[in-house]
Tab-separated table of C-alpha atoms and ligand atoms in Angstrom:
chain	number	residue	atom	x	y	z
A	1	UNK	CA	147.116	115.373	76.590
A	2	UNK	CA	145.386	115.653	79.975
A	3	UNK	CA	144.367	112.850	81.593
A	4	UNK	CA	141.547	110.816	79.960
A	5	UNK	CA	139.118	108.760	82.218
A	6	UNK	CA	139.324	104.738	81.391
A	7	UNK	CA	136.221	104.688	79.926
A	8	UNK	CA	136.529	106.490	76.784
A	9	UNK	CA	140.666	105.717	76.990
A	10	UNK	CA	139.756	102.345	76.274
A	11	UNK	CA	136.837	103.013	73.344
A	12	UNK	CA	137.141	100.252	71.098
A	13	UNK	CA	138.330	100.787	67.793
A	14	UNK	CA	137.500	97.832	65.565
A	15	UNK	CA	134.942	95.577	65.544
A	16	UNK	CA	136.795	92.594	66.941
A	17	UNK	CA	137.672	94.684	69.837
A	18	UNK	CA	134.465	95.152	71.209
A	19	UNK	CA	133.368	92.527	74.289
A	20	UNK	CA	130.269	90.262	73.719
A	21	UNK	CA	127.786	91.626	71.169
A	22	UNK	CA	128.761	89.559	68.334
A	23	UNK	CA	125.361	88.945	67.101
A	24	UNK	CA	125.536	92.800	66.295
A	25	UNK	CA	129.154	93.199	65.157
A	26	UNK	CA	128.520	90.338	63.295
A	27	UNK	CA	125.215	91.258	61.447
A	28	UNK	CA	126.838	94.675	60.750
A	29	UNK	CA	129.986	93.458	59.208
A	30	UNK	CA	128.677	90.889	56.763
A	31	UNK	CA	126.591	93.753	55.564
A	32	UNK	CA	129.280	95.767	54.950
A	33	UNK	CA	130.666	93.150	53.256
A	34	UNK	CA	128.012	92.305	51.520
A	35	UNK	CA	127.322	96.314	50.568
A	36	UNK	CA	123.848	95.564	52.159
A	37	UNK	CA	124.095	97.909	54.778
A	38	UNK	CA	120.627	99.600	55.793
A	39	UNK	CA	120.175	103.383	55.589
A	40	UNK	CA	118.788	103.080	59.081
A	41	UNK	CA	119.664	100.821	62.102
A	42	UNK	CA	118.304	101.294	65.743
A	43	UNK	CA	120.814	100.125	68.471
A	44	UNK	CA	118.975	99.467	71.762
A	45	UNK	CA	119.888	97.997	75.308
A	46	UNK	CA	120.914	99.048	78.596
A	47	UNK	CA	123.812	101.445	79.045
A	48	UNK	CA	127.144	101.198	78.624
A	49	UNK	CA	127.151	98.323	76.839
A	50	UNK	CA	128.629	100.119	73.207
A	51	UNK	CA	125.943	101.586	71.479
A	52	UNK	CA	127.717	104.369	70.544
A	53	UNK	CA	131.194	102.796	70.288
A	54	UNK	CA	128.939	100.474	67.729
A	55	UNK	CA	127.790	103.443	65.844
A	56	UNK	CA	131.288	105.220	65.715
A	57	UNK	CA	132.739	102.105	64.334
A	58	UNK	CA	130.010	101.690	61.378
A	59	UNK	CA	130.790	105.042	60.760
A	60	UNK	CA	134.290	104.457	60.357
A	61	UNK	CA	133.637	101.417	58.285
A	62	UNK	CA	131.304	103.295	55.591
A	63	UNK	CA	133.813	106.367	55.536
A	64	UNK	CA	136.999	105.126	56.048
A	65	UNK	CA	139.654	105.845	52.533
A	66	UNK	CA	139.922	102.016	52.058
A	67	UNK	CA	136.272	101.822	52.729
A	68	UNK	CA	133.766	100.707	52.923
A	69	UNK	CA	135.016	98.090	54.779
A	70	UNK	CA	134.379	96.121	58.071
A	71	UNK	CA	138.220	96.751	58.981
A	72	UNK	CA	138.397	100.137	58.958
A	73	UNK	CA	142.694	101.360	59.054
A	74	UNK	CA	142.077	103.808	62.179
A	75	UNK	CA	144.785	106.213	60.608
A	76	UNK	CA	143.045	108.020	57.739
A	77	UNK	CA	141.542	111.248	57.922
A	78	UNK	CA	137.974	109.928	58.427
A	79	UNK	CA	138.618	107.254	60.695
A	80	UNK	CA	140.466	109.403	63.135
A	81	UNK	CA	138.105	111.937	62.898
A	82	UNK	CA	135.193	109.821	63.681
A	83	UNK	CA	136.913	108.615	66.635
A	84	UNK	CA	137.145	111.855	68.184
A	85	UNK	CA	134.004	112.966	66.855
A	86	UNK	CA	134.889	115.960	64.654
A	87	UNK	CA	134.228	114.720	61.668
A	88	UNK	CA	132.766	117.389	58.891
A	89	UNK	CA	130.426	114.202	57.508
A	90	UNK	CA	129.566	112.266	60.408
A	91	UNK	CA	127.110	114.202	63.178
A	92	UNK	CA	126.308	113.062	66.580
A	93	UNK	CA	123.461	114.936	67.699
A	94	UNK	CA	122.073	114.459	71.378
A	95	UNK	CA	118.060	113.556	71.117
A	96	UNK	CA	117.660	114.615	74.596
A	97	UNK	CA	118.992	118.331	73.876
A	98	UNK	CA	117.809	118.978	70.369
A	99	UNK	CA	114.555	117.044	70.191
A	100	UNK	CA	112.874	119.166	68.597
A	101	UNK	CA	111.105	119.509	65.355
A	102	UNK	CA	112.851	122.528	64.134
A	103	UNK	CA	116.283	120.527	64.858
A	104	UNK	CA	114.569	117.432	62.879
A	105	UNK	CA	114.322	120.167	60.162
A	106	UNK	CA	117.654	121.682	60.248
A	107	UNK	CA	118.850	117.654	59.661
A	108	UNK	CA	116.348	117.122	56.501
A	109	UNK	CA	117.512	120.130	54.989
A	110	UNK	CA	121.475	118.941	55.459
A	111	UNK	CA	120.812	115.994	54.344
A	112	UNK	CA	120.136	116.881	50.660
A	113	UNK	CA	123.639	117.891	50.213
A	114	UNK	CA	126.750	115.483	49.220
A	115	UNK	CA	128.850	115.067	51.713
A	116	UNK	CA	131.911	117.593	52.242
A	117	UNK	CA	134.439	115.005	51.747
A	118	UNK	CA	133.775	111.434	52.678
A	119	UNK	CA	131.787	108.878	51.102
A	120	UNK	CA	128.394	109.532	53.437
A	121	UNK	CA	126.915	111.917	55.402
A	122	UNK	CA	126.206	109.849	58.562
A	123	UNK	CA	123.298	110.706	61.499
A	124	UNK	CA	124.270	109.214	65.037
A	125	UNK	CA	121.209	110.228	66.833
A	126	UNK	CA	121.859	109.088	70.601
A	127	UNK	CA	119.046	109.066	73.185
A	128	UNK	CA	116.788	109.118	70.328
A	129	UNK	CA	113.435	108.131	72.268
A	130	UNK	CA	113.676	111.509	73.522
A	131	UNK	CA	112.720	113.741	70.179
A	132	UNK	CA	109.134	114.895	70.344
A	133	UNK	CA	106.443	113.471	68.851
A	134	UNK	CA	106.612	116.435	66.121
A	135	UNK	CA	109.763	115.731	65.564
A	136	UNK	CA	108.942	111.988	64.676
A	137	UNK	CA	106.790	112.609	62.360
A	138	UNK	CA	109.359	115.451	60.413
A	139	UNK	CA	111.642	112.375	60.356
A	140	UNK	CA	109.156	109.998	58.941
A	141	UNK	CA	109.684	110.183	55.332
A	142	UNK	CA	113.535	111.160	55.539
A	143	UNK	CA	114.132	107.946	57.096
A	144	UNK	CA	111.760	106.022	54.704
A	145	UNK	CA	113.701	107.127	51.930
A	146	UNK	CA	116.759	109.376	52.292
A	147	UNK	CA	119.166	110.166	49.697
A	148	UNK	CA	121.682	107.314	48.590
A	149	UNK	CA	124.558	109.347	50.670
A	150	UNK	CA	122.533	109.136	54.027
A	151	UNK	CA	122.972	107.032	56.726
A	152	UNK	CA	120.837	107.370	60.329
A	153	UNK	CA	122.191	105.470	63.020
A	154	UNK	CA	120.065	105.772	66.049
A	155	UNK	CA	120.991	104.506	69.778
A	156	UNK	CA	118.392	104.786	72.666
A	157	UNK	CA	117.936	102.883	75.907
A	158	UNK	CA	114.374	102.766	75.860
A	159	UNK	CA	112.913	101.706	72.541
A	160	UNK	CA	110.134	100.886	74.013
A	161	UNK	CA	109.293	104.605	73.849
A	162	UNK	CA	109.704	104.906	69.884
A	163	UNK	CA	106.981	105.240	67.921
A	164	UNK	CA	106.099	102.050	65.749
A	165	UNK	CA	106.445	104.149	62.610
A	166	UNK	CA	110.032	104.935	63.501
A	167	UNK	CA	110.796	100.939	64.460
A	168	UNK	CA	109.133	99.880	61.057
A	169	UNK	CA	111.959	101.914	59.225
A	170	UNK	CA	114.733	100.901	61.435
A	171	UNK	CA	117.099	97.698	61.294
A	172	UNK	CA	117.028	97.241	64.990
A	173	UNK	CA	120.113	95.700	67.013
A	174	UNK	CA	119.212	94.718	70.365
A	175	UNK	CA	123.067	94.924	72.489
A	176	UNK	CA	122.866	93.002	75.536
A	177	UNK	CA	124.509	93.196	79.263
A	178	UNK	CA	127.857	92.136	78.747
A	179	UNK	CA	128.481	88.582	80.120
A	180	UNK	CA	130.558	88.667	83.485
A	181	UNK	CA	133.152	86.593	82.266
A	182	UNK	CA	133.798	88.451	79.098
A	183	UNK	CA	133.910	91.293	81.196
A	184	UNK	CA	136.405	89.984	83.633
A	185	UNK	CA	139.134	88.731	80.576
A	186	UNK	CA	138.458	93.005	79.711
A	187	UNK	CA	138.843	94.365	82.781
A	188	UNK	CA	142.395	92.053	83.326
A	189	UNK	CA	143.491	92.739	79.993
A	190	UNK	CA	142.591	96.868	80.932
A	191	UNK	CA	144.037	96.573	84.668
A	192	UNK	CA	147.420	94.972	83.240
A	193	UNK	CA	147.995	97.773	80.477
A	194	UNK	CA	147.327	100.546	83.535
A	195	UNK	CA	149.308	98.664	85.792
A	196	UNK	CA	146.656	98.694	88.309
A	197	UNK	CA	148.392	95.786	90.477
A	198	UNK	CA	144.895	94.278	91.420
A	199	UNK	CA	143.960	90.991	92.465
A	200	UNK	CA	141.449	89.185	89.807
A	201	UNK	CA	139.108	88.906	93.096
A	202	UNK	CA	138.964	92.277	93.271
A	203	UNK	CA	138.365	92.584	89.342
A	204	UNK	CA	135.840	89.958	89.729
A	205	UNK	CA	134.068	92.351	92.423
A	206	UNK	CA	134.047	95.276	90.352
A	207	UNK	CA	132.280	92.751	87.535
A	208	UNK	CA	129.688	92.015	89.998
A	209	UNK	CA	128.886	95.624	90.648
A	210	UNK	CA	128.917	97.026	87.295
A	211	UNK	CA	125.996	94.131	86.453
A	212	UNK	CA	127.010	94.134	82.802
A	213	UNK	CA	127.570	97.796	82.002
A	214	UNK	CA	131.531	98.090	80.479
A	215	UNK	CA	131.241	101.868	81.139
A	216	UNK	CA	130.224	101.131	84.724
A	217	UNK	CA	133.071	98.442	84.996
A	218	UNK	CA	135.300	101.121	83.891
A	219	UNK	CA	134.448	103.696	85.621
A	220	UNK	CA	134.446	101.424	88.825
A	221	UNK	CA	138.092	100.895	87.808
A	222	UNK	CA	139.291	104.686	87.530
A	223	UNK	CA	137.411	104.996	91.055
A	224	UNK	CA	139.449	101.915	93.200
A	225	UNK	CA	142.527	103.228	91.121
A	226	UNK	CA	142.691	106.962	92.556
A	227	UNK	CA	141.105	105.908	95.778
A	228	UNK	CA	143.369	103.126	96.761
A	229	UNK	CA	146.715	103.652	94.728
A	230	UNK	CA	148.406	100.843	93.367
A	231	UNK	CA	148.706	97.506	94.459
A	232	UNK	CA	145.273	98.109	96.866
A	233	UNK	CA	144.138	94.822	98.969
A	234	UNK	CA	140.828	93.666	98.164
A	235	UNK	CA	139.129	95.254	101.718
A	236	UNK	CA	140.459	97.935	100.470
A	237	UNK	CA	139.222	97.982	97.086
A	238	UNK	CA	135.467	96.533	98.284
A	239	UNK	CA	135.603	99.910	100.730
A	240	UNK	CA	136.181	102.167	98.143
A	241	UNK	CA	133.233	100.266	96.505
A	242	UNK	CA	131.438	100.602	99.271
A	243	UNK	CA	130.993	96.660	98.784
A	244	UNK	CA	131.223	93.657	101.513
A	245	UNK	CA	134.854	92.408	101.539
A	246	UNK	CA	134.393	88.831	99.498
A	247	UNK	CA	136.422	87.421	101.890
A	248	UNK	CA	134.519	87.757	105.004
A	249	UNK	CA	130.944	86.502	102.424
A	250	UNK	CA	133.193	83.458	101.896
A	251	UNK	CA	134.191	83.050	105.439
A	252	UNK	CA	130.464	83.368	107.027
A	253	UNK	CA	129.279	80.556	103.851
A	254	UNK	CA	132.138	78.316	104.998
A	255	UNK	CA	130.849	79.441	108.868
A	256	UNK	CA	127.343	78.260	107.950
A	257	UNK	CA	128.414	74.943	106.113
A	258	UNK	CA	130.537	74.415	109.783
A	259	UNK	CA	127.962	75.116	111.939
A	260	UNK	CA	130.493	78.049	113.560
A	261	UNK	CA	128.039	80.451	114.975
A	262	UNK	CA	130.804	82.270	116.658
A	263	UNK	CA	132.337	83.004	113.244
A	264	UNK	CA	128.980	83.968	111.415
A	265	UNK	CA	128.159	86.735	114.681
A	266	UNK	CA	131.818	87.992	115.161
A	267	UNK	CA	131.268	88.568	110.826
A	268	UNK	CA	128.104	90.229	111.358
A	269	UNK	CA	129.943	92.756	113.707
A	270	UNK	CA	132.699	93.333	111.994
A	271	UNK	CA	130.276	94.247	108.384
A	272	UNK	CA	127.992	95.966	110.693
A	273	UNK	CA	130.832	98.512	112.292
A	274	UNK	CA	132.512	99.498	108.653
A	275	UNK	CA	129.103	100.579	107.993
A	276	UNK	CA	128.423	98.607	105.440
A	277	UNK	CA	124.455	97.490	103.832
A	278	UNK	CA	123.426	94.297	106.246
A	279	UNK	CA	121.077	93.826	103.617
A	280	UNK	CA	123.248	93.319	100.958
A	281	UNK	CA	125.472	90.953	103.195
A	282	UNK	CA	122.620	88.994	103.107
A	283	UNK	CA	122.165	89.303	99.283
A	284	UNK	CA	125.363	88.424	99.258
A	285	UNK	CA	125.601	85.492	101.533
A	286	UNK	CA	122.662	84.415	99.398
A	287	UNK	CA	124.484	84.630	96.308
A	288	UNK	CA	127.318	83.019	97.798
A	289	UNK	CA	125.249	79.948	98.678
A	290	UNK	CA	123.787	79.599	95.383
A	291	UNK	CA	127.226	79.392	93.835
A	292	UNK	CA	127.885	76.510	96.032
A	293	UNK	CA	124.737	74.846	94.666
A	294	UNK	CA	125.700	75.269	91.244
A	295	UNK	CA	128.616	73.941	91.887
A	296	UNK	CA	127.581	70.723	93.853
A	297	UNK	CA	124.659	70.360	91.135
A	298	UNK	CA	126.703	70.717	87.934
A	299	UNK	CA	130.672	69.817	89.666
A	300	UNK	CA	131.608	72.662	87.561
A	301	UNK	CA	131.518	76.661	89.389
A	302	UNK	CA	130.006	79.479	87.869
A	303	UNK	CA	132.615	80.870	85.491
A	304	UNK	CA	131.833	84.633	86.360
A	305	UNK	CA	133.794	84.074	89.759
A	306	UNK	CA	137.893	84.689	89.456
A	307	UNK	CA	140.238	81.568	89.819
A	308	UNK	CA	140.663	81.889	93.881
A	309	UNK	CA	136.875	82.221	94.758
A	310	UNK	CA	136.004	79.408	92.018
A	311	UNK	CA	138.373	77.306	94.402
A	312	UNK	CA	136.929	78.568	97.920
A	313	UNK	CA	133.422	77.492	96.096
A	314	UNK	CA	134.258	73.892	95.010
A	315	UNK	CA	135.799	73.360	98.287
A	316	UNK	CA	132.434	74.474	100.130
A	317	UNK	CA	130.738	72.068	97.510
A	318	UNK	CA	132.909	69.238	98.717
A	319	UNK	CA	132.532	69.810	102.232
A	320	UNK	CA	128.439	70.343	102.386
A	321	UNK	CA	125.217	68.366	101.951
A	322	UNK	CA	122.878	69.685	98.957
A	323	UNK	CA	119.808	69.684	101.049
A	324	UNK	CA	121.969	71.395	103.855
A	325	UNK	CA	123.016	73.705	101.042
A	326	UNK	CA	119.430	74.423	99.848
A	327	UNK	CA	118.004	74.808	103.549
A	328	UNK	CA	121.128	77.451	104.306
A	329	UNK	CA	119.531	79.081	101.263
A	330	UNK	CA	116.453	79.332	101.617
A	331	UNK	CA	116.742	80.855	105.126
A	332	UNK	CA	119.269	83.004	103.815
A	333	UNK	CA	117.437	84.124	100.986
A	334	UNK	CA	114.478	84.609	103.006
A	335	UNK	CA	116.024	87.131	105.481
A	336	UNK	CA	116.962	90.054	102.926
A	337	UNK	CA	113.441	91.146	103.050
A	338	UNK	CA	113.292	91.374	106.500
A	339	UNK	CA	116.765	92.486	107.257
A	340	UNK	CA	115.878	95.267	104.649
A	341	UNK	CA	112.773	96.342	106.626
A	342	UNK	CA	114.098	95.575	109.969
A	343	UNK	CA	114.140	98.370	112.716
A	344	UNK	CA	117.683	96.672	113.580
A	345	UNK	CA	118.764	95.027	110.905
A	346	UNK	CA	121.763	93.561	113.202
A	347	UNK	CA	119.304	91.695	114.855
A	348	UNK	CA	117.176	90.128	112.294
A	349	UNK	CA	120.428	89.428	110.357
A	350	UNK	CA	122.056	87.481	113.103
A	351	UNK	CA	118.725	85.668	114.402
A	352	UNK	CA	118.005	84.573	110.577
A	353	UNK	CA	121.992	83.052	110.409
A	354	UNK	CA	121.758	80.957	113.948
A	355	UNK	CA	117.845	79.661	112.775
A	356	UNK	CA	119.621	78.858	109.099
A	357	UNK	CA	122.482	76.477	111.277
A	358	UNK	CA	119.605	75.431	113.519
A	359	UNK	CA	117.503	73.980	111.049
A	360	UNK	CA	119.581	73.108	107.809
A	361	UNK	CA	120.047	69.059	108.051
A	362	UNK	CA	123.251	68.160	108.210
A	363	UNK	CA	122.502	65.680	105.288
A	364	UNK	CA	119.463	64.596	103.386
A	365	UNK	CA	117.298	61.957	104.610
A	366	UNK	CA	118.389	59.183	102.437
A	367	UNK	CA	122.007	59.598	103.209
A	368	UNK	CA	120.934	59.728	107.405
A	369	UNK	CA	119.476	56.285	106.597
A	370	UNK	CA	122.218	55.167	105.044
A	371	UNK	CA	124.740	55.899	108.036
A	372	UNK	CA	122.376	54.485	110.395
A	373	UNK	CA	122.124	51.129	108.761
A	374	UNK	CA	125.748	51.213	109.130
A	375	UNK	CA	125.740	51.846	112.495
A	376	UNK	CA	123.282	49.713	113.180
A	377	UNK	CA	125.395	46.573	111.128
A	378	UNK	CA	127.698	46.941	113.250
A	379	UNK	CA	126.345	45.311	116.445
A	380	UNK	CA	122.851	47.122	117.482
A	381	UNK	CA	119.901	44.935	118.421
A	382	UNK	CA	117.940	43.027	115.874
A	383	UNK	CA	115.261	44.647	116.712
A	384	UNK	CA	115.981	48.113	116.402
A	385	UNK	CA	117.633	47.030	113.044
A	386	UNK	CA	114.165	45.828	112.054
A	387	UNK	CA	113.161	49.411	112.809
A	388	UNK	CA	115.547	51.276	111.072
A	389	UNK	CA	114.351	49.698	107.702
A	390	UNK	CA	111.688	51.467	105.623
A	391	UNK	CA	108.578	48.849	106.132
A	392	UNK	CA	109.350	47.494	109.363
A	393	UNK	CA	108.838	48.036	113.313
A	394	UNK	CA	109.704	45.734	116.140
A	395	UNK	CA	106.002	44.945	116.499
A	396	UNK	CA	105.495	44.114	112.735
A	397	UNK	CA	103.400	47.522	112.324
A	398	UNK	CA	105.157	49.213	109.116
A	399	UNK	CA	106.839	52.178	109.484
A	400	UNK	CA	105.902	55.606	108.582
A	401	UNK	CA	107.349	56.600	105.160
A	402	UNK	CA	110.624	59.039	105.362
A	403	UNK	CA	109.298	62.017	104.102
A	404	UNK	CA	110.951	62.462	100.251
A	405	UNK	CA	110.639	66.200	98.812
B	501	ATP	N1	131.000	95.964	74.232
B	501	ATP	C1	132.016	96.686	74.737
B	501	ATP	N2	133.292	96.239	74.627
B	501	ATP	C2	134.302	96.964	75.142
B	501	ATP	N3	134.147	98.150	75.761
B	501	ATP	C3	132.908	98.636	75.885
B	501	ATP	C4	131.783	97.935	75.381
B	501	ATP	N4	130.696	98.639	75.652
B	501	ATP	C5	131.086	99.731	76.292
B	501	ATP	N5	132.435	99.755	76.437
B	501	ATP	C6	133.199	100.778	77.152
B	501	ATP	O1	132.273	101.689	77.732
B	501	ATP	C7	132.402	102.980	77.163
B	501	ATP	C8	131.033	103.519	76.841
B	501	ATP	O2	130.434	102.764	75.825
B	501	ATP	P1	129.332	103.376	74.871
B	501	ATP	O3	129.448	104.861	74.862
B	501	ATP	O4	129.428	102.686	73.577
B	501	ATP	O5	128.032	102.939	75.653
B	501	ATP	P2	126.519	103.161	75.235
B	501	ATP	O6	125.927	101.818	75.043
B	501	ATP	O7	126.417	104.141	74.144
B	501	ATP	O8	125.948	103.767	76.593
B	501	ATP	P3	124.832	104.910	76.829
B	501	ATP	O9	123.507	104.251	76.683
B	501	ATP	O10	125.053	105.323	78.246
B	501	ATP	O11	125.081	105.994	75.830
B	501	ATP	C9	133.264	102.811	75.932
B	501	ATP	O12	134.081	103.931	75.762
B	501	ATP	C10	134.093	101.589	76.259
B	501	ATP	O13	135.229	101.950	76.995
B	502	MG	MG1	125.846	106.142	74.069
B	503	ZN	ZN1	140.360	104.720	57.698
């Protein structure tokens, strides 16, 4: 067999196998269970994400010889059929390419006939918000009542675009994005079996890129994997990206925390000269601060990040102030605009990093007080004692209130 990409290689072929979505696989399995199963279900949400692998299974599970059954065996005729799509019963039709209403008609006419071999004669219309508005309406009363054999599973990414008379007659399944730590205990599992010899930073970066798409994750995967060979470092696999090395984001947050603008410019350079986005260092520098101030605010860091960075984080936590933290932010954050829209994005970039050490306190106000008090116990003047607490000057005139956000 030639080679297959990762993607479809690693299809999954039960229900249990499939990552996040369990408020589908779980709705759709009691009701095979149950024998409640709709003759119509709509499965909508971003791509990628196992719409179709969804559909393919509930095939499986109405056809399969021991079926109908939410475990379908994977060995009989129908279930290996279904899984590589030539099965006589089950048709996956492409909305985009056969939207039509004389291809809506072709279907109606099918469907009155038993099925050749296999329990039922099953519809997986894919892209389905594409059929024409003729073609709709020739499905209409089909899909309000087709014959006992027929089942219509439908999978589009934009159900928005379905007419309301199609939704009415659908069970709909929204699938979701697929949570980045799910994703990550995948893509480990994956990299392991394919030997892939990467780092679970590296994983982790893929994660981030393929923003909840397992296809994209995958396909991210085959990419680093031919361009970088086994065992590839992780600048090496966030080049073949084209991502910023997490390292040197880690490196210019721990530069900020320090105050080290020599660090943060000699960073800047080194991003700007492999050509990389400045803007999305600064997204990412952004992103890198917030998970520091998650951290500090809950003492627990985001679980989406693999083991090594979770560490780097809760050591930056540790080491900084939260309204240093939040100030480093907010400059940070503020810049990707500009650096975005900036003639020289080298410049705004490094001007917006030595303001965001310029101006982020070093600690909040209340803890300042606190040290000077202390400072000031320890054998300052009465009367600059006097001054230093809230209510109280050496003239007996009260002090202005520290300014509390
Ligand atoms: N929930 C998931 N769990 C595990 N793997 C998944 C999941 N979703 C997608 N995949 C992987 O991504 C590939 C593509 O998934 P699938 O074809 O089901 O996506 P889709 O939602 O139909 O996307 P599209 O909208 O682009 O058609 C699968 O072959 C599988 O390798
Ligand atoms: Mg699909
Ligand atoms: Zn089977």
């Amino acid at each position: 067999m030639g080679y297959l990409v990762l993607a479809r290689k690693w299809r999954p072929q039960t229900f249990d196998d499939m990552t996040g979505q369990e408020h589908v696989v779980r709705t759709v399995a009691n009701a095979i269970k149950m024998d409640r199963v709709a003759h119509a279900y709509l499965f909508c949400g971003p791509r990628g994400v196992g719409k179709t692998t969804a559909a393919r299974l509930l095939a499986k599970a109405l056809n399969c010889i021991h079926g109908p059954t939410a475990t379908p065996c994977g060995v009989c005729q129908a279930c290996t059929e279904i899984a590589a799509s030539t099965s006589v019963d089950v048709a996956e039709i492409d909305g985009a390419s056969n939207n039509g209403v004389e291809n809506v008609r072709e279907i109606r006419e099918n469907a009155k006939y038993l099925p050749q071999r296999d329990r039922h004669k099953i519809y997986i219309i894919d892209e389905v918000h594409m059929l024409s508005g003729a073609a709709f309406n020739a499905l209409l009363k089909t899909l309000e009542e087709p014959p006992g054999h027929v089942k219509f599973i439908f999978a589009t990414t934009e159900p928005h675009k379905l007419p309301d008379t199609i939704l009415s007659r659908c069970q709909r399944h929204d699938f979701r994005r697929i949570p980045a730590e799910r994703m990550l205990t995948r893509l480990k599992q994956i990299a392991a079996e394919e030997k892939a010899g990467l780092s679970d930073a590296a994983l982790a970066l893929i994660v981030r890129q393929a923003e909840g798409g397992m296809r994209d994750a995958l396909s991210l995967l085959d990419q680093v994997m031919s361009a970088c060979g086994p065992a590839a470092s992780d600048a090496a696999v966030a080049e073949a990206l084209g991502a910023i090395d997490r390292t040197v984001v880690q490196q210019m947050a721990a530069a900020l925390v320090r105050r080290d603008a020599k660090a943060l410019l000699e960073s800047v350079e080194d991003v700007f000269m492999r050509g990389s986005d400045l803007r999305r260092l600064a997204e990412e520098l952004a992103l890198e601060l917030r998970h520091v101030l998650v951290t500090r605010a809950t003492g627990k860091p985001p679980g989406e990040l693999a083991e090594v960075e979770q560490k780097m984080v809760v050591e930056l936590a540790r080491e900084a102030d939260p309204a240093q933290l939040a100030r480093l932010f907010d400059v940070v954050h503020g810049s990707v605009w500009d650096v975005g829209r900036a003639a020289q994005p080298r410049l705004a970039l490094e001007m917006a990093l030595l303001k965001a050490i310029q101006l982020a306190p070093t600690a909040s106000i209340p803890e300042l007080l606190t040290r000077v008090e202390k400072l000031l116990g320890t054998g300052a003047a009465p009367d600059a004692r006097a001054a230093a607490r809230p209510g109280g000057t050496p003239g007996g005139r009260p002090a202005p209130q520290p300014f509390r956000p």
